[in-house]
Amino acid sequence: MRLRPISHHDIDELKSLAQETGVGFTSLPNDHDFLVAKIDKAVAAFEGRVPACERLYFFVLEDEQSGELAGCCAIEAEVGRETPFYHYRVGKLAHSSVQLDLHRTIDTLFLSSDHTGDAEVASLFLRPAYRRDRNGTLLSKARWLFMAEFRDGFPDKVLAEMRGVIDADGISPFWQCLGSHFFPMEFKQADQLTGLGQKSFIGELMPKYPIYTPFLPEAARACIGQVHEQTRPALEMLKKEGLRWEGYIDIFDGGPTVEAYIDDVGAIRHSQRALVEVSGGELDHAERPSWLAATTGMADFRCSFIGRGPDADGVVHLSETEAQRLNVTGGDALRLLQT
């Protein structure tokens, strides 16, 4: 398995992925024209044809034997620059009465764009058949190696939006109790519109004043900051890297947004550079490889597991198969991470 930038010939496989993601996965809507445009934007980003702050880096995980795409992930260099990026900020309002000797603190939701200009890791999806052999780790951590290698192209902070609670019928209790009162459409339609980048209606129709959460039914309050069952593994991986929930939630399904300073992310702090030396034959390979290797070029970026880490001289020895998978030769540099 290897991770690489998406290319134009991946459109059919990407459409298949989009059909499998399900409701609530807003960044990969099942829309042909949108997906073609997304690929065009990603290719331009990897080739450096757009300003760094406008780049969308979209990666795919490829099964070398079958040629099938096992999954995908992405990095948005800066959110909110082209279209508004909205969240609810969970806050508190204190009320007191001296005469009655009462003090109450009420939880609130306030529409915000506080994350404008932050980077976002997004679109992480792995097909069920490939949810094994640490493929999820490869998908998730490869993005951090890319950001570490091209650190100057990213801002100070990074976030990740987590899919919120949605039932088997595609219904979000949070939406049913709140959003549906302001938008004359079903959750699936609103979800699709935001995925297509049509977000102006949010600012136009959502209330501008704080929403007191005690006014919401218990079903909606229980969704605040909670994730979809299938999203829990991704959330746990992000938490291990140091991303934390700071009180921001999705305005439609109530899912949490986790965030961190980029330089504090574990995989970025612990990654290291090493020089490549290619063996003439095959090398001993660990049963469960614990080292990730990423190349240092942007347009031809590759990432995969390798069987060993660097030696004391900062040299990593690759088998011919590993070198071919990463498209590197002796003397090239790799960014490594022990997982």
Coordinates of C-alpha atoms in Angstrom, one line a residue:
M1 CA 0.0 0.0 0.0
R2 CA 1.2 3.5 -0.8
L3 CA -0.2 7.0 -0.5
R4 CA 0.2 9.4 -3.3
P5 CA -1.4 12.6 -4.7
I6 CA -4.6 12.1 -6.6
S7 CA -4.5 12.4 -10.4
H8 CA -7.0 12.9 -13.2
H9 CA -7.2 9.2 -14.0
D10 CA -8.6 8.5 -10.5
I11 CA -12.0 10.0 -11.2
D12 CA -13.9 6.8 -11.5
E13 CA -12.4 5.3 -8.3
L14 CA -13.0 8.6 -6.5
K15 CA -16.7 8.5 -7.4
S16 CA -16.9 5.0 -6.0
L17 CA -15.3 6.2 -2.8
A18 CA -17.8 9.1 -2.6
Q19 CA -20.7 6.7 -3.0
E20 CA -19.5 4.7 0.0
T21 CA -18.8 7.5 2.5
G22 CA -22.5 8.0 3.5
V23 CA -24.4 11.0 4.8
G24 CA -22.5 13.5 6.9
F25 CA -19.2 13.1 5.0
T26 CA -19.5 16.6 3.6
S27 CA -16.1 17.0 2.0
L28 CA -16.7 14.2 -0.5
P29 CA -20.1 14.6 -2.0
N30 CA -21.2 12.2 -4.7
D31 CA -21.2 14.7 -7.5
H32 CA -19.2 14.1 -10.7
D33 CA -18.5 17.7 -11.7
F34 CA -17.6 18.6 -8.1
L35 CA -15.2 15.7 -7.9
V36 CA -13.6 16.6 -11.2
A37 CA -13.1 20.2 -10.0
K38 CA -11.6 18.9 -6.7
I39 CA -9.1 16.8 -8.6
D40 CA -8.2 19.8 -10.8
K41 CA -7.7 21.9 -7.7
A42 CA -5.5 19.3 -6.0
V43 CA -3.3 18.7 -9.1
A44 CA -2.8 22.5 -9.3
A45 CA -1.9 22.6 -5.6
F46 CA 0.7 19.8 -5.9
E47 CA 2.2 21.4 -8.9
G48 CA 2.5 24.7 -7.1
R49 CA 0.3 26.6 -9.6
V50 CA -1.8 28.3 -6.9
P51 CA -0.8 30.4 -3.8
A52 CA 0.1 28.3 -0.8
C53 CA -2.8 29.6 1.3
E54 CA -5.4 28.4 -1.4
R55 CA -4.1 24.9 -1.8
L56 CA -6.1 21.7 -1.4
Y57 CA -3.8 18.7 -1.1
F58 CA -5.8 15.5 -1.8
F59 CA -4.2 12.1 -1.4
V60 CA -5.3 8.6 -2.2
L61 CA -4.2 5.2 -0.8
E62 CA -3.5 2.8 -3.6
D63 CA -3.4 -1.0 -3.5
E64 CA -0.4 -1.7 -5.8
Q65 CA -1.6 -5.2 -6.6
S66 CA -5.1 -4.4 -7.7
G67 CA -4.7 -0.8 -8.6
E68 CA -7.8 -0.1 -6.5
L69 CA -8.1 3.0 -4.3
A70 CA -8.4 1.9 -0.7
G71 CA -9.1 5.3 0.7
C72 CA -8.4 9.0 0.7
C73 CA -7.5 12.0 2.9
A74 CA -6.8 15.6 2.4
I75 CA -5.3 18.8 3.8
E76 CA -6.8 22.2 3.3
A77 CA -4.0 24.8 3.6
E78 CA -6.3 27.5 5.0
V79 CA -10.0 27.3 5.5
G80 CA -12.5 30.2 5.1
R81 CA -10.6 32.1 2.5
E82 CA -12.9 31.4 -0.4
T83 CA -16.1 30.6 1.4
P84 CA -17.1 31.2 5.0
F85 CA -16.2 28.5 7.5
Y86 CA -18.8 28.3 10.2
H87 CA -19.0 26.6 13.6
Y88 CA -21.0 26.8 16.8
R89 CA -18.8 27.9 19.7
V90 CA -20.1 26.3 22.9
G91 CA -19.9 28.9 25.6
K92 CA -21.5 30.0 28.8
L93 CA -23.5 33.0 30.0
A94 CA -23.8 33.8 33.7
H95 CA -26.9 35.4 35.2
S96 CA -27.3 36.5 38.8
S97 CA -29.8 38.2 41.0
V98 CA -28.6 39.9 44.2
Q99 CA -32.2 40.3 45.4
L100 CA -33.0 36.6 45.1
D101 CA -29.4 35.5 45.9
L102 CA -29.4 33.3 42.7
H103 CA -26.6 32.6 40.3
R104 CA -27.2 30.6 37.1
T105 CA -24.7 29.6 34.3
I106 CA -26.3 28.7 31.0
D107 CA -24.7 26.8 28.2
T108 CA -25.0 28.6 24.8
L109 CA -24.2 28.1 21.1
F110 CA -22.9 31.1 19.2
L111 CA -22.3 31.1 15.4
S112 CA -18.6 31.8 14.7
S113 CA -15.9 31.9 12.1
D114 CA -13.0 31.7 14.6
H115 CA -11.1 29.1 12.6
T116 CA -10.7 31.2 9.4
G117 CA -7.2 30.9 8.2
D118 CA -6.4 27.7 10.0
A119 CA -5.3 24.5 8.2
E120 CA -7.6 21.5 8.1
V121 CA -7.0 17.8 7.8
A122 CA -10.1 16.3 6.2
S123 CA -11.7 13.7 3.9
L124 CA -10.2 10.7 5.8
F125 CA -12.0 7.6 4.5
L126 CA -10.9 4.0 4.3
R127 CA -13.0 1.3 2.6
P128 CA -14.2 -1.4 5.0
A129 CA -12.2 -4.1 3.2
Y130 CA -9.0 -2.3 3.9
R131 CA -9.6 -1.5 7.6
R132 CA -6.7 -3.7 8.6
D133 CA -2.9 -4.0 8.5
R134 CA -2.6 -0.4 9.9
N135 CA -3.9 1.2 6.7
G136 CA -5.8 3.7 8.8
T137 CA -2.5 4.7 10.5
L138 CA -0.9 5.2 7.1
L139 CA -3.7 7.4 5.8
S140 CA -3.8 9.5 9.0
K141 CA -0.1 10.0 9.7
A142 CA 1.0 10.6 6.1
R143 CA -0.7 14.0 6.2
W144 CA 1.5 15.0 9.2
L145 CA 4.6 13.9 7.4
F146 CA 3.6 16.1 4.4
M147 CA 2.9 19.1 6.7
A148 CA 6.2 18.5 8.4
E149 CA 8.1 18.5 5.2
F150 CA 6.4 21.6 3.8
R151 CA 5.9 23.4 7.1
D152 CA 6.3 26.9 5.6
G153 CA 3.2 26.4 3.5
F154 CA 0.9 26.1 6.5
P155 CA -0.3 28.5 9.3
D156 CA 0.1 28.0 13.0
K157 CA -3.0 25.9 13.8
V158 CA -4.7 22.9 12.3
L159 CA -8.2 21.5 12.9
A160 CA -10.3 18.5 12.0
E161 CA -14.0 18.3 11.8
M162 CA -15.5 15.1 13.1
R163 CA -18.7 13.6 11.8
G164 CA -21.5 13.9 14.4
V165 CA -24.2 11.6 15.5
I166 CA -26.4 10.4 12.5
D167 CA -28.7 7.4 12.8
A168 CA -29.0 4.4 10.3
D169 CA -31.6 6.4 8.4
G170 CA -29.3 9.3 7.8
I171 CA -31.1 11.5 10.3
S172 CA -29.2 13.8 12.7
P173 CA -31.1 14.5 16.0
F174 CA -29.1 17.8 16.3
W175 CA -30.4 18.9 12.9
Q176 CA -33.9 17.8 13.6
C177 CA -34.1 19.8 16.8
L178 CA -32.2 22.9 15.6
G179 CA -31.1 23.4 12.0
S180 CA -34.3 22.2 10.5
H181 CA -36.1 25.2 12.0
F182 CA -34.0 27.7 10.1
F183 CA -33.4 25.8 6.8
P184 CA -36.4 24.6 4.7
M185 CA -34.7 21.4 3.6
E186 CA -33.7 17.9 4.8
F187 CA -30.4 17.3 6.5
K188 CA -29.1 15.4 3.6
Q189 CA -29.7 18.3 1.2
A190 CA -28.1 20.8 3.6
D191 CA -25.2 18.5 4.0
Q192 CA -24.7 18.1 0.3
L193 CA -24.8 21.9 -0.3
T194 CA -22.0 22.5 2.2
G195 CA -20.0 19.7 0.6
L196 CA -20.4 21.4 -2.7
G197 CA -19.0 24.7 -1.2
Q198 CA -22.4 26.4 -1.2
K199 CA -22.2 27.8 2.3
S200 CA -23.5 31.4 2.1
F201 CA -27.0 30.3 3.1
I202 CA -25.6 29.4 6.6
G203 CA -24.7 32.9 7.4
E204 CA -27.8 34.3 5.8
L205 CA -30.3 32.0 7.6
M206 CA -28.8 31.0 10.9
P207 CA -29.6 33.1 14.1
K208 CA -27.0 35.7 14.9
Y209 CA -27.7 35.6 18.7
P210 CA -26.7 32.9 21.2
I211 CA -28.8 29.8 21.4
Y212 CA -29.5 28.7 25.0
T213 CA -29.0 24.9 25.0
P214 CA -31.6 24.3 27.7
F215 CA -34.2 25.3 25.1
L216 CA -33.1 22.3 23.0
P217 CA -34.6 18.8 23.5
E218 CA -32.4 16.3 25.3
A219 CA -31.9 14.4 22.0
A220 CA -30.1 17.4 20.5
R221 CA -28.1 18.3 23.7
A222 CA -26.8 14.7 23.8
C223 CA -25.3 15.2 20.4
I224 CA -23.2 18.2 21.2
G225 CA -19.5 17.3 20.8
Q226 CA -20.3 13.6 20.1
V227 CA -19.0 11.7 17.1
H228 CA -20.5 9.2 14.6
E229 CA -19.7 5.6 15.6
Q230 CA -17.6 5.0 12.5
T231 CA -15.6 8.2 13.2
R232 CA -14.4 7.1 16.7
P233 CA -11.2 5.5 15.4
A234 CA -10.2 8.6 13.4
L235 CA -10.9 10.8 16.5
E236 CA -8.7 8.6 18.7
M237 CA -5.8 8.8 16.3
L238 CA -6.1 12.6 16.2
K239 CA -6.3 12.8 20.0
K240 CA -3.1 10.7 20.2
E241 CA -1.4 13.3 18.0
G242 CA -2.4 16.0 20.5
L243 CA -5.5 17.5 18.9
R244 CA -8.2 18.4 21.5
W245 CA -11.8 19.6 21.5
E246 CA -11.9 23.3 22.5
G247 CA -15.7 23.8 22.4
Y248 CA -16.4 24.1 18.6
I249 CA -19.0 21.9 16.9
D250 CA -20.5 21.4 13.5
I251 CA -23.6 23.6 13.0
F252 CA -25.6 20.8 11.3
D253 CA -24.8 17.5 13.2
G254 CA -23.1 18.9 16.4
G255 CA -19.9 16.8 15.9
P256 CA -16.8 18.2 17.5
T257 CA -13.9 20.1 15.9
V258 CA -10.6 19.1 17.3
E259 CA -7.5 21.4 17.0
A260 CA -3.9 22.0 17.9
Y261 CA -0.9 24.1 17.0
I262 CA 0.8 22.4 14.1
D263 CA 4.2 22.4 15.7
D264 CA 2.8 20.6 18.8
V265 CA 1.4 17.7 16.7
G266 CA 3.2 14.5 17.8
A267 CA 3.9 13.1 14.4
I268 CA 5.3 16.4 13.2
R269 CA 7.6 16.9 16.3
H270 CA 8.9 13.3 16.1
S271 CA 9.5 13.0 12.4
Q272 CA 13.1 13.1 11.1
R273 CA 15.1 13.2 7.9
A274 CA 17.3 10.4 6.6
L275 CA 19.3 9.5 3.5
V276 CA 18.4 6.5 1.4
E277 CA 20.7 3.6 0.6
V278 CA 19.2 0.9 -1.6
S279 CA 20.1 -2.7 -1.0
G280 CA 21.0 -5.0 -4.0
G281 CA 18.6 -7.6 -2.7
E282 CA 15.7 -8.0 -0.3
L283 CA 16.2 -7.0 3.3
D284 CA 14.7 -8.5 6.4
H285 CA 11.2 -7.1 6.8
A286 CA 9.4 -6.7 10.1
E287 CA 6.2 -8.7 10.4
R288 CA 4.5 -5.5 11.6
P289 CA 6.4 -2.5 10.1
S290 CA 6.6 0.4 12.5
W291 CA 8.3 3.0 10.3
L292 CA 6.5 5.3 7.9
A293 CA 8.6 6.8 5.1
A294 CA 7.6 9.9 3.0
T295 CA 9.4 11.4 0.1
T296 CA 10.4 15.1 0.1
G297 CA 9.0 16.1 -3.3
M298 CA 5.5 17.7 -3.5
A299 CA 4.2 16.7 -6.9
D300 CA 5.6 13.2 -6.6
F301 CA 4.9 12.7 -2.9
R302 CA 4.8 9.1 -1.7
C303 CA 4.3 7.5 1.7
S304 CA 4.4 3.9 2.8
F305 CA 5.5 1.6 5.6
I306 CA 9.1 0.3 5.5
G307 CA 10.7 -2.5 7.4
R308 CA 13.3 -0.5 9.4
G309 CA 14.4 2.8 10.7
P310 CA 17.6 4.8 10.2
D311 CA 21.0 3.7 11.4
A312 CA 23.3 5.7 13.7
D313 CA 24.6 7.6 10.7
G314 CA 21.1 8.8 9.6
V315 CA 20.9 6.4 6.7
V316 CA 17.8 4.3 6.0
H317 CA 18.4 1.0 4.1
L318 CA 15.6 0.1 1.7
S319 CA 15.0 -3.0 -0.3
E320 CA 14.5 -2.6 -4.0
T321 CA 10.8 -3.2 -3.6
E322 CA 10.5 -0.4 -1.0
A323 CA 12.6 2.0 -3.1
Q324 CA 10.4 1.3 -6.2
R325 CA 7.2 1.8 -4.1
L326 CA 8.5 5.2 -2.9
N327 CA 10.1 6.0 -6.3
V328 CA 13.5 6.9 -4.7
T329 CA 17.1 6.0 -5.3
G330 CA 20.3 6.0 -3.3
G331 CA 21.2 9.4 -2.0
D332 CA 17.6 10.7 -1.9
A333 CA 16.1 12.0 1.4
L334 CA 13.1 10.6 3.2
R335 CA 11.1 11.9 6.2
L336 CA 10.6 9.1 8.7
L337 CA 8.3 8.5 11.6
Q338 CA 8.2 5.6 14.0
T339 CA 4.6 4.7 14.7

